[in-house]
Short mmCIF file of C-alpha atoms and ligand atoms in Angstrom, two decimals:
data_model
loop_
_atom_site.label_atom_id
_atom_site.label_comp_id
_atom_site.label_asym_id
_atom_site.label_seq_id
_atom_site.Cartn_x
_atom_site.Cartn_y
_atom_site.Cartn_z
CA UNK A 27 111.31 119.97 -24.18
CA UNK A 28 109.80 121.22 -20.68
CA UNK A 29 112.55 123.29 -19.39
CA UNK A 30 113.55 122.95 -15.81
CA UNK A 31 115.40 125.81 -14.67
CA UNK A 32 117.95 126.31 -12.05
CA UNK A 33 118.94 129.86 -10.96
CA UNK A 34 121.85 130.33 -9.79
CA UNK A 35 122.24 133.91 -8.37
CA UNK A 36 118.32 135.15 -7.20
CA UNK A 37 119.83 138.97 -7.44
CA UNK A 38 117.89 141.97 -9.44
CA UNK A 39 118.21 140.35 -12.60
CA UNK A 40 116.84 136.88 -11.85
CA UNK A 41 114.17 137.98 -9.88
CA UNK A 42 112.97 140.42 -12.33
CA UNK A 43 112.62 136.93 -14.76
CA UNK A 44 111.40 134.99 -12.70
CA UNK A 45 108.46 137.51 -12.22
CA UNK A 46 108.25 138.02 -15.95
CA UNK A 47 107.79 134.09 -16.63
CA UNK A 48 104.78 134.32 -13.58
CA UNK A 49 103.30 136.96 -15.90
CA UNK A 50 103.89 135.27 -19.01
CA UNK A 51 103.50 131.88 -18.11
CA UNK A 52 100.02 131.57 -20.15
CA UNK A 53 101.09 133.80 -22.99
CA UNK A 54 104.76 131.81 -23.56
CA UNK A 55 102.96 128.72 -23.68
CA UNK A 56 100.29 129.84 -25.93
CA UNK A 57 102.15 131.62 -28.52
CA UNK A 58 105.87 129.80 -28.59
CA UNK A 59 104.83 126.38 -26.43
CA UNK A 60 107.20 126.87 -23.60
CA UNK A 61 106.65 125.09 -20.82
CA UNK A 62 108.88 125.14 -17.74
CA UNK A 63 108.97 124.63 -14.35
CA UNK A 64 112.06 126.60 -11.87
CA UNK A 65 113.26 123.39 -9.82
CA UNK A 66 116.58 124.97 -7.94
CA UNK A 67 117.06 128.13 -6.80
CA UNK A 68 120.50 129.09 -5.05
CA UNK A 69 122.19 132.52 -4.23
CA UNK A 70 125.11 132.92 -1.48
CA UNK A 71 122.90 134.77 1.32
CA UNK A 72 119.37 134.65 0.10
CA UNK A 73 120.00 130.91 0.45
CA UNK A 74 118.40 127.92 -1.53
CA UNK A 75 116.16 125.49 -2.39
CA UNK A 76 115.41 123.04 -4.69
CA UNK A 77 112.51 120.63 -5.82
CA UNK A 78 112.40 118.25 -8.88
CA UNK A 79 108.02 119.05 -8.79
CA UNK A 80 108.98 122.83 -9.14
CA UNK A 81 109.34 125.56 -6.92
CA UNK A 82 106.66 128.18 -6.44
CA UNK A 83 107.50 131.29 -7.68
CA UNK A 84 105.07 133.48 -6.15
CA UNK A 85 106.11 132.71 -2.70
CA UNK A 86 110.04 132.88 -3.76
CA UNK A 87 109.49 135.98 -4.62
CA UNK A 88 107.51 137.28 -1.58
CA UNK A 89 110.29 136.06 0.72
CA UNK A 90 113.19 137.48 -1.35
CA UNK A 91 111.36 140.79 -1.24
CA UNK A 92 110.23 140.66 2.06
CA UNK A 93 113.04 138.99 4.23
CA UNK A 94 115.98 139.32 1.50
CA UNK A 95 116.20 135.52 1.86
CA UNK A 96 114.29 132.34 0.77
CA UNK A 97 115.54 129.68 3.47
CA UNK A 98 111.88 129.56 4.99
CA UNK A 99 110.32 128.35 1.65
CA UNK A 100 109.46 125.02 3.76
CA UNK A 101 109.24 122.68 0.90
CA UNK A 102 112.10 120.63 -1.34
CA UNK A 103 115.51 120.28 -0.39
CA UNK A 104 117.38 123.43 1.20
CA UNK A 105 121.31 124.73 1.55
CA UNK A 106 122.37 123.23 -1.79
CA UNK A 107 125.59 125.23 -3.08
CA UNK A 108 125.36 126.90 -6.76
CA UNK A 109 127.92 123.92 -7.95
CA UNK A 110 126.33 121.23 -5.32
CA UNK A 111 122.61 122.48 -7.29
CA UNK A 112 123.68 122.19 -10.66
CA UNK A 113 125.69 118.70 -10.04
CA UNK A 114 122.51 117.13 -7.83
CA UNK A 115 119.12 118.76 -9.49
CA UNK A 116 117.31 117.86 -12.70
CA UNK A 117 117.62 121.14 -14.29
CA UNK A 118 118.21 121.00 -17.87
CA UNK A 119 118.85 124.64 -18.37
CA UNK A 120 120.98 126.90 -15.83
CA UNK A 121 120.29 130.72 -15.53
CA UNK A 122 123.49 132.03 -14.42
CA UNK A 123 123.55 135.95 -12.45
CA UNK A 124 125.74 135.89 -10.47
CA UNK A 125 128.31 139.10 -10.21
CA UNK A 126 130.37 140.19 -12.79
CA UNK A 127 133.97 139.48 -12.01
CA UNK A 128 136.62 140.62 -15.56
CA UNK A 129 139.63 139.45 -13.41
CA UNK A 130 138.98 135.70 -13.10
CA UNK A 131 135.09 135.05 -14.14
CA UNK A 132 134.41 133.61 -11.17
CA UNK A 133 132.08 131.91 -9.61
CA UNK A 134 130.25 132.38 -12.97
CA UNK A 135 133.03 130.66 -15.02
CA UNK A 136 133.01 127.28 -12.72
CA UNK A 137 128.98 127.12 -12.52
CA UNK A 138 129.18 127.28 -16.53
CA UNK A 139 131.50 125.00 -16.95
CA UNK A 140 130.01 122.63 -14.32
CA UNK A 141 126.73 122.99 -16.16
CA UNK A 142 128.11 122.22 -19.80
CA UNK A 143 130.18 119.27 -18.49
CA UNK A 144 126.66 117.74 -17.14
CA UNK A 145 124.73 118.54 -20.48
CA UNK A 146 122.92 121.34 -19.52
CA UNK A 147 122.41 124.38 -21.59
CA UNK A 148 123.21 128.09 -20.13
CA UNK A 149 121.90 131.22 -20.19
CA UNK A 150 123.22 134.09 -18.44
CA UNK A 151 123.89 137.92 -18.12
CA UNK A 152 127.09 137.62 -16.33
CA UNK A 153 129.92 139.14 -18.77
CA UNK A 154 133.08 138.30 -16.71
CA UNK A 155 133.27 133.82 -17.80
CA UNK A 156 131.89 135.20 -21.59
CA UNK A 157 134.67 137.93 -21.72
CA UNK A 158 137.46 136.28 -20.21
CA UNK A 159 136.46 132.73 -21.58
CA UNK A 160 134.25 132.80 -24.62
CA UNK A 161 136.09 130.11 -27.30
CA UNK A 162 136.46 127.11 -24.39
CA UNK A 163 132.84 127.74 -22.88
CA UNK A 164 131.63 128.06 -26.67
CA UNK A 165 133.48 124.75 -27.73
CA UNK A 166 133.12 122.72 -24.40
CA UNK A 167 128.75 123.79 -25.23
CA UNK A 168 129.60 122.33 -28.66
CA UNK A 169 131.25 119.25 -27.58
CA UNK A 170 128.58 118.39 -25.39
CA UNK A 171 125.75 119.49 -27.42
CA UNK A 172 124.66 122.18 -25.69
CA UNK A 173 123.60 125.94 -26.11
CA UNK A 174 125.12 128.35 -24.41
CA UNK A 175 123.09 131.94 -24.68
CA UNK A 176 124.47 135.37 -23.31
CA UNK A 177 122.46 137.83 -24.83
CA UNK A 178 122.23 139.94 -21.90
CA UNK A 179 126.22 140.87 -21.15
CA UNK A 180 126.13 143.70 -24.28
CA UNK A 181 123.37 146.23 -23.76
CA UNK A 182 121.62 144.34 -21.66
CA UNK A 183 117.85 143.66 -22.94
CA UNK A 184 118.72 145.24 -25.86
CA UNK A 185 118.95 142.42 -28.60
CA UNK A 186 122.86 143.06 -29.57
CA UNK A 187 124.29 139.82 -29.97
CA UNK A 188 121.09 137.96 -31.53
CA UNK A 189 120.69 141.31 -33.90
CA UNK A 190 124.28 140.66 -35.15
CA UNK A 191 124.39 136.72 -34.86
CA UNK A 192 121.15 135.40 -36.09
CA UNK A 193 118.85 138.52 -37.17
CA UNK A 194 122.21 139.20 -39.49
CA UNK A 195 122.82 135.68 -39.85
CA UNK A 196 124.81 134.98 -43.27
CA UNK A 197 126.72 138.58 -43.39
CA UNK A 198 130.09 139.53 -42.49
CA UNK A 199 130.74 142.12 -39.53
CA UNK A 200 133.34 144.44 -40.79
CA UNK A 201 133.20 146.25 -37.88
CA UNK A 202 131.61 147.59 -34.77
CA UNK A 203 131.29 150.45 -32.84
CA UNK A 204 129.16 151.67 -29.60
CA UNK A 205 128.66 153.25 -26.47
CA UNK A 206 128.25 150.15 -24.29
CA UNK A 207 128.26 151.72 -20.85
CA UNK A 208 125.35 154.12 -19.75
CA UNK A 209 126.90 155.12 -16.78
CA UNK A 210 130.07 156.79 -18.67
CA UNK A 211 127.48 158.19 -20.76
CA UNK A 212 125.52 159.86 -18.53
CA UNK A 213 128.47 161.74 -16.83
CA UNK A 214 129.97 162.92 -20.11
CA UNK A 215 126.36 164.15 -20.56
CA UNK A 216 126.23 165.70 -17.34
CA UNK A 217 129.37 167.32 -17.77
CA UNK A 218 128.84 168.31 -21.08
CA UNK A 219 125.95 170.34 -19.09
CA UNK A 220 128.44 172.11 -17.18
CA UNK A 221 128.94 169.73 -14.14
CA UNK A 222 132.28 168.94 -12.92
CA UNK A 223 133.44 164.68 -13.33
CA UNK A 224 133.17 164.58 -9.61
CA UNK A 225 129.20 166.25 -9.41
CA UNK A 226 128.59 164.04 -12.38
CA UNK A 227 129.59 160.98 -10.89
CA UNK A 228 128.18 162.13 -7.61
CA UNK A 229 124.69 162.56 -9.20
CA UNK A 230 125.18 159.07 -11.06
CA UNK A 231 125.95 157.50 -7.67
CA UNK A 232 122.73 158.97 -6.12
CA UNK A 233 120.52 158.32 -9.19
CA UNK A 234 121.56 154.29 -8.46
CA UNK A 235 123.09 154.48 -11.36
CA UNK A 236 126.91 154.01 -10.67
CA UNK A 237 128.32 151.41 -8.35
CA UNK A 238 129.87 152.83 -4.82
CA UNK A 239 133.35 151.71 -6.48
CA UNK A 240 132.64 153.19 -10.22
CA UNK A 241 136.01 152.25 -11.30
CA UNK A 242 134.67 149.71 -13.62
CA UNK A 243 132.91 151.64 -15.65
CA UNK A 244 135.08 154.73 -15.28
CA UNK A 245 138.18 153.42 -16.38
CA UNK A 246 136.54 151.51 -19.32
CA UNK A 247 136.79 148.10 -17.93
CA UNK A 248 132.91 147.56 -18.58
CA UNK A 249 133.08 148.54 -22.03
CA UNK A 250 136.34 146.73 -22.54
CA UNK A 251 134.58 143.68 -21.64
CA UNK A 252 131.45 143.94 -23.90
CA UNK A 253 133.32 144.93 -27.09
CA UNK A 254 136.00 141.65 -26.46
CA UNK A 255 132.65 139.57 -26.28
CA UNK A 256 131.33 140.89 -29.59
CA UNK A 257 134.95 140.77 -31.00
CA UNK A 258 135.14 137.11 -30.03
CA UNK A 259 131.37 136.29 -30.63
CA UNK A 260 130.19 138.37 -33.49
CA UNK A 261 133.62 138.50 -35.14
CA UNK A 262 135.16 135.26 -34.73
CA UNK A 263 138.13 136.96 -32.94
CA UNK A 264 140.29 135.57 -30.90
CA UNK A 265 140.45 138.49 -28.15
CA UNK A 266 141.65 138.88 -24.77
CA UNK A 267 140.73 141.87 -22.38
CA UNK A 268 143.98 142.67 -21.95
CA UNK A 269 144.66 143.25 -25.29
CA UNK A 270 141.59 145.71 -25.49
CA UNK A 271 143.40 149.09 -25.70
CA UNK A 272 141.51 151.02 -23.03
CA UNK A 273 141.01 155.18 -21.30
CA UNK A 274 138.31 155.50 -19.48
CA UNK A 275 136.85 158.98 -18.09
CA UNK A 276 138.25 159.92 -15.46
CA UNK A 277 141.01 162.19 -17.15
CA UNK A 278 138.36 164.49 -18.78
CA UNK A 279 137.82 167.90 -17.47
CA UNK A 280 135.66 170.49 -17.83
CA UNK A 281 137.77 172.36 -20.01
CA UNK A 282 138.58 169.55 -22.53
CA UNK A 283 134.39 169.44 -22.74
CA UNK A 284 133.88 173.67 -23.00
CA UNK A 285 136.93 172.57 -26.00
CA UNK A 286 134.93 170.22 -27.36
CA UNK A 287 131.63 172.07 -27.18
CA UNK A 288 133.33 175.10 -28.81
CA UNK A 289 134.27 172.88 -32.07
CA UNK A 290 130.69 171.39 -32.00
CA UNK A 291 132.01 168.07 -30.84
CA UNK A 292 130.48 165.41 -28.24
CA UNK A 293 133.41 163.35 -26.40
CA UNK A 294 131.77 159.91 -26.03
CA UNK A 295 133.34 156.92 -24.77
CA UNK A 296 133.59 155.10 -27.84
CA UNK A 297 134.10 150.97 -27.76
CA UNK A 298 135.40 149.52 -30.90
CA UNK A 299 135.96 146.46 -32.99
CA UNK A 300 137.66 146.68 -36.28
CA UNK A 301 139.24 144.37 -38.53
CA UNK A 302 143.39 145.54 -39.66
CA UNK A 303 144.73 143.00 -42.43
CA UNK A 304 143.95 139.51 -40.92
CA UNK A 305 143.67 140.90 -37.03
CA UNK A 306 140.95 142.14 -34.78
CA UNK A 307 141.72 145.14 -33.19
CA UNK A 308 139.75 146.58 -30.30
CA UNK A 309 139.69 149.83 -27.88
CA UNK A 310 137.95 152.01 -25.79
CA UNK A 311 138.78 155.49 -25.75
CA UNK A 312 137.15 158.83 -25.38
CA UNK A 313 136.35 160.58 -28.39
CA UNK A 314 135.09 164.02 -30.05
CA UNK A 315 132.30 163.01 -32.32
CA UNK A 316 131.22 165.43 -35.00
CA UNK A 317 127.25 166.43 -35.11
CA UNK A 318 126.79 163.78 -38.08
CA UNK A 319 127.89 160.76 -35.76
CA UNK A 320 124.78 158.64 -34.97
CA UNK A 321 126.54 157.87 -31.21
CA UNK A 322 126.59 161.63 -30.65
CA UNK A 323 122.99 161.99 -30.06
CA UNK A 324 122.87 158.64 -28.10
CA UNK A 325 122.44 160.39 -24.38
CA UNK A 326 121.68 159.64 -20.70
CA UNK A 327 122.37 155.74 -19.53
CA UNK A 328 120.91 154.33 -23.05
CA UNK A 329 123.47 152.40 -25.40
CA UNK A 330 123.67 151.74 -29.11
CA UNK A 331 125.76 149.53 -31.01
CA UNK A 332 126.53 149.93 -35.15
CA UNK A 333 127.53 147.34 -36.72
CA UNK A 334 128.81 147.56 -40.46
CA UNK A 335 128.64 144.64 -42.39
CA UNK A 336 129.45 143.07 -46.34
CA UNK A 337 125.87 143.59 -46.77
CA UNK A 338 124.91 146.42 -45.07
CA UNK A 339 126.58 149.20 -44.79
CA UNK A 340 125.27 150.55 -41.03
CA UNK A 341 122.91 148.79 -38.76
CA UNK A 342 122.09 150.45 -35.57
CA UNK A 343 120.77 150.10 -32.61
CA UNK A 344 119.83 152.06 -29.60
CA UNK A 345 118.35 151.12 -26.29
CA UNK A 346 118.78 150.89 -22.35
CA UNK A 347 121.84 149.06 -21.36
CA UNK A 348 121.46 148.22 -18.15
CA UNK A 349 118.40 147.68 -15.44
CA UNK A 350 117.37 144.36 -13.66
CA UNK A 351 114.51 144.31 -16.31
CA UNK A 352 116.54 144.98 -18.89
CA UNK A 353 118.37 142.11 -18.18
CA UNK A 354 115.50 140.13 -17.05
CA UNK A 355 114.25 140.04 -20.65
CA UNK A 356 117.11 139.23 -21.75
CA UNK A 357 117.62 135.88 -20.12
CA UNK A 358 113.81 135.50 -21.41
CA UNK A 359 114.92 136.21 -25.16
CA UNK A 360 117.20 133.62 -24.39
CA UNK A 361 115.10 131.05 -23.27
CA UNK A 362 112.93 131.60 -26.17
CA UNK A 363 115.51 131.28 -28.36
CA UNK A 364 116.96 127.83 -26.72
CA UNK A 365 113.22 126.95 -26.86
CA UNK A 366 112.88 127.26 -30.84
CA UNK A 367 116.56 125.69 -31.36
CA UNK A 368 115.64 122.56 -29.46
CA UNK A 369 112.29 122.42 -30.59
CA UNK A 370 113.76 122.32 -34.28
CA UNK A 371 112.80 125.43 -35.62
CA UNK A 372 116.49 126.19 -36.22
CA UNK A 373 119.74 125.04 -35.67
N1 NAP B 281 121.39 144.68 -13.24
C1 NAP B 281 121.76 145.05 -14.46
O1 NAP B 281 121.45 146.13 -14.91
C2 NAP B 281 122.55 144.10 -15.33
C3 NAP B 281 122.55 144.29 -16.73
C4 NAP B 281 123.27 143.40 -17.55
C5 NAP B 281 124.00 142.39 -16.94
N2 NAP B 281 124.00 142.26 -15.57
C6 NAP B 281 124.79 141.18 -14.97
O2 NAP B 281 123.88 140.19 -14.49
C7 NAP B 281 124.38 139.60 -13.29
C8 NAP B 281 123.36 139.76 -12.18
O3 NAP B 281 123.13 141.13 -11.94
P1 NAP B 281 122.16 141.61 -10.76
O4 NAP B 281 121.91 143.04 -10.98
O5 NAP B 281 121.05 140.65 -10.58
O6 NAP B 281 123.17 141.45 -9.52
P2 NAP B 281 122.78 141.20 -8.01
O7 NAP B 281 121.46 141.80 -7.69
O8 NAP B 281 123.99 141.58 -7.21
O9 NAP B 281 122.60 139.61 -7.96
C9 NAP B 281 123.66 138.72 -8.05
C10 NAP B 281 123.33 137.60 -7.10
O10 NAP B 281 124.28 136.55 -7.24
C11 NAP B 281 124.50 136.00 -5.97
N3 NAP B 281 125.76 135.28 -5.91
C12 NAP B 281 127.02 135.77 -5.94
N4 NAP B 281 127.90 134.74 -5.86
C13 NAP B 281 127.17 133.60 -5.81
C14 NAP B 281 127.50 132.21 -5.72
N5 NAP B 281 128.77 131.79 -5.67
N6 NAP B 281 126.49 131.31 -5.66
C15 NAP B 281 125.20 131.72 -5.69
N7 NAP B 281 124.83 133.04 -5.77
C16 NAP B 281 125.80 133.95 -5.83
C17 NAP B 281 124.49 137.21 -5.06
O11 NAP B 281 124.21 136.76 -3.78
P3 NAP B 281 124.41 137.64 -2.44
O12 NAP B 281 124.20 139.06 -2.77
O13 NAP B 281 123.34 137.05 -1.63
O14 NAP B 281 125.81 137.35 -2.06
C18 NAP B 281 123.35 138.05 -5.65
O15 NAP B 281 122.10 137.74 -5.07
C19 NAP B 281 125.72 140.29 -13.02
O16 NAP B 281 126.76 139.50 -13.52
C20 NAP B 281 125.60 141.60 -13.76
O17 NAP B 281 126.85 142.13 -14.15
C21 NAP B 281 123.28 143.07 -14.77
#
């Protein structure tokens, strides 16, 4: 199949692929035979355009980066909304970024949905539809034959779901436990270092690597969201965010870290999925890890996710979290992946 992408949302994330697959174009189609062409590209301000030939990518680029809009691309058909360019274009795959809403997944949710109602397969890093709505998207992709890829909403480029769905493929996850949000992580860190939570978040802010509203990741929402997807996905749980129990940060102090430090401790914020009789129980809560805890020595924005299985007692892994990059390879992973499924080389 020559895949014919449509991006919805042209933010940090899909412009960071969509530079990777000008890099890699040669190489994909070399090693793994992917072919593809971007034919729609639409994003609220940056604008959008479309063409069934194939937009170039260089020059989409350029103009994001230089105006912070693509409406003078010239060519194709322009001002086509996200739902209006997944309805009207010949895209047979849609790469969904746009923001990350937990309260009611959209837009994401509707483009998804639009898409798998037409036949065509998604991949996206947005975590609010996959969090909020993973069994219907999963079952409406199934019903109409169609894949429907998220690798990037759990630590980002970072293979967690693939690692636990197909990489693990055949064993049971007993349970699983991580530190899914860097930016927590790097205040703890920072305070742990002798900085109050307000300098830490301060410095997190300035290094670009907390939102101006951190509230989301503070209070655990972020977290919350990730470990209901790999409840849900990875466990076959039937999870809702709300019934993640949740603390976040913000009620840590200096003194409960000198406390901590004194009983050679690390307070993490700790996201977990665990199975209790025939239930799925999740949370995110700060806790004081002893020495010997793997996520203790997990610092700075990086993530890591164990996962302990039937088989397998522990399998871990560490990596960044978060980044347009990150994320970026992700949604390539992805594609590669859709690519071998379609192409036959699994199911
Ligand atoms: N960056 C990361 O580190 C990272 C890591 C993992 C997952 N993610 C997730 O990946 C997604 C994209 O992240 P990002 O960093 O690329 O965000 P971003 O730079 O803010 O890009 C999101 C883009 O979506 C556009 N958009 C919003 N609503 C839209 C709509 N209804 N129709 C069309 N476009 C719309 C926005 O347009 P305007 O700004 O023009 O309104 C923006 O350009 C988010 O859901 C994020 O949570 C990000």
């Amino acid at each position: 199949m020559r895949f014919r992408l449509a991006l919805v949302g042209f933010g940090r994330v899909a412009q960071s692929l969509t530079k990777t697959l000008i890099e890699k174009r040669a190489q994909l189609k070399r090693q793994f035979h992917f072919d593809y062409e971007v034919v729609a590209v639409s994003d609220t301000i940056k604008g959008a355009v479309s063409d069934p030939r194939g937009l170039r990518l260089q020059k989409l680029l350029s103009l994001a980066q230089k105006n912070g809009s693509i409406k003078d691309y010239g060519k194709g058909t322009s001002g086509l909304s996200a739902i209006e360019t997944i309805a009207r274009t010949e895209a047979n795959v849609l790469v969904e970024t746009t923001w990350t809403n937990l309260e009611n997944g959209e837009p994401g949710l509707s483009h998804i949905r639009k898409a798998l109602n037409k036949g065509v397969h998604v991949v996206t890093t947005n975590k609010g539809p996959i969090a909020l709505a993973y069994h219907e998207l999963a079952s409406l992709a199934r019903r109409k034959g169609c894949q429907l890829r998220f690798e990037g909403t759990v630590l980002s480029g970072t293979p967690a779901i693939s690692l636990a769905k197909e990489a693990l493929a055949g064993s049971t996850v007993r349970s699983i436990r991580g530190i899914l949000n860097g930016t927590t992580n790097f205040v703890l860190d920072e305070m742990a270092a002798g900085r109050t939570y307000t300098q830490a978040l301060k410095t997190a802010q300035e290094l670009g690597y907390a939102e101006a509203d951190p509230i989301t990741d503070m209070e655990g929402w972020d977290s919350a969201a990730k470990i209901t997807i790999l409840a849900n996905a990875v466990m076959g749980g039937r999870i809702r965010l709300a019934d993640v129990r949740r603390q976040g940060i913000t009620r840590i102090t200096s003194e409960d870290m000198s406390d901590a430090q004194a009983k050679r401790r690390r307070i993490k914020l700790v996201a977990k999925a665990y199975r209790e009789k025939d239930r799925i129980r999740t949370q995110v809560m700060p806790e004081r890890l002893e020495e010997s805890d793997l996520l203790s020595h997990v610092s700075g924005v990086l993530n890591a996710m164990i996962l302990s299985t039937d088989v397998q007692p522990e399998v871990a892994i560490v990596g960044p979290g978060a980044g347009g990059d990150s994320a970026g390879y992700a949604l390539l992973s992805d594609l590669l992946a859709l690519n071998r499924i379609l192409n036959g080389e699994e199911s």
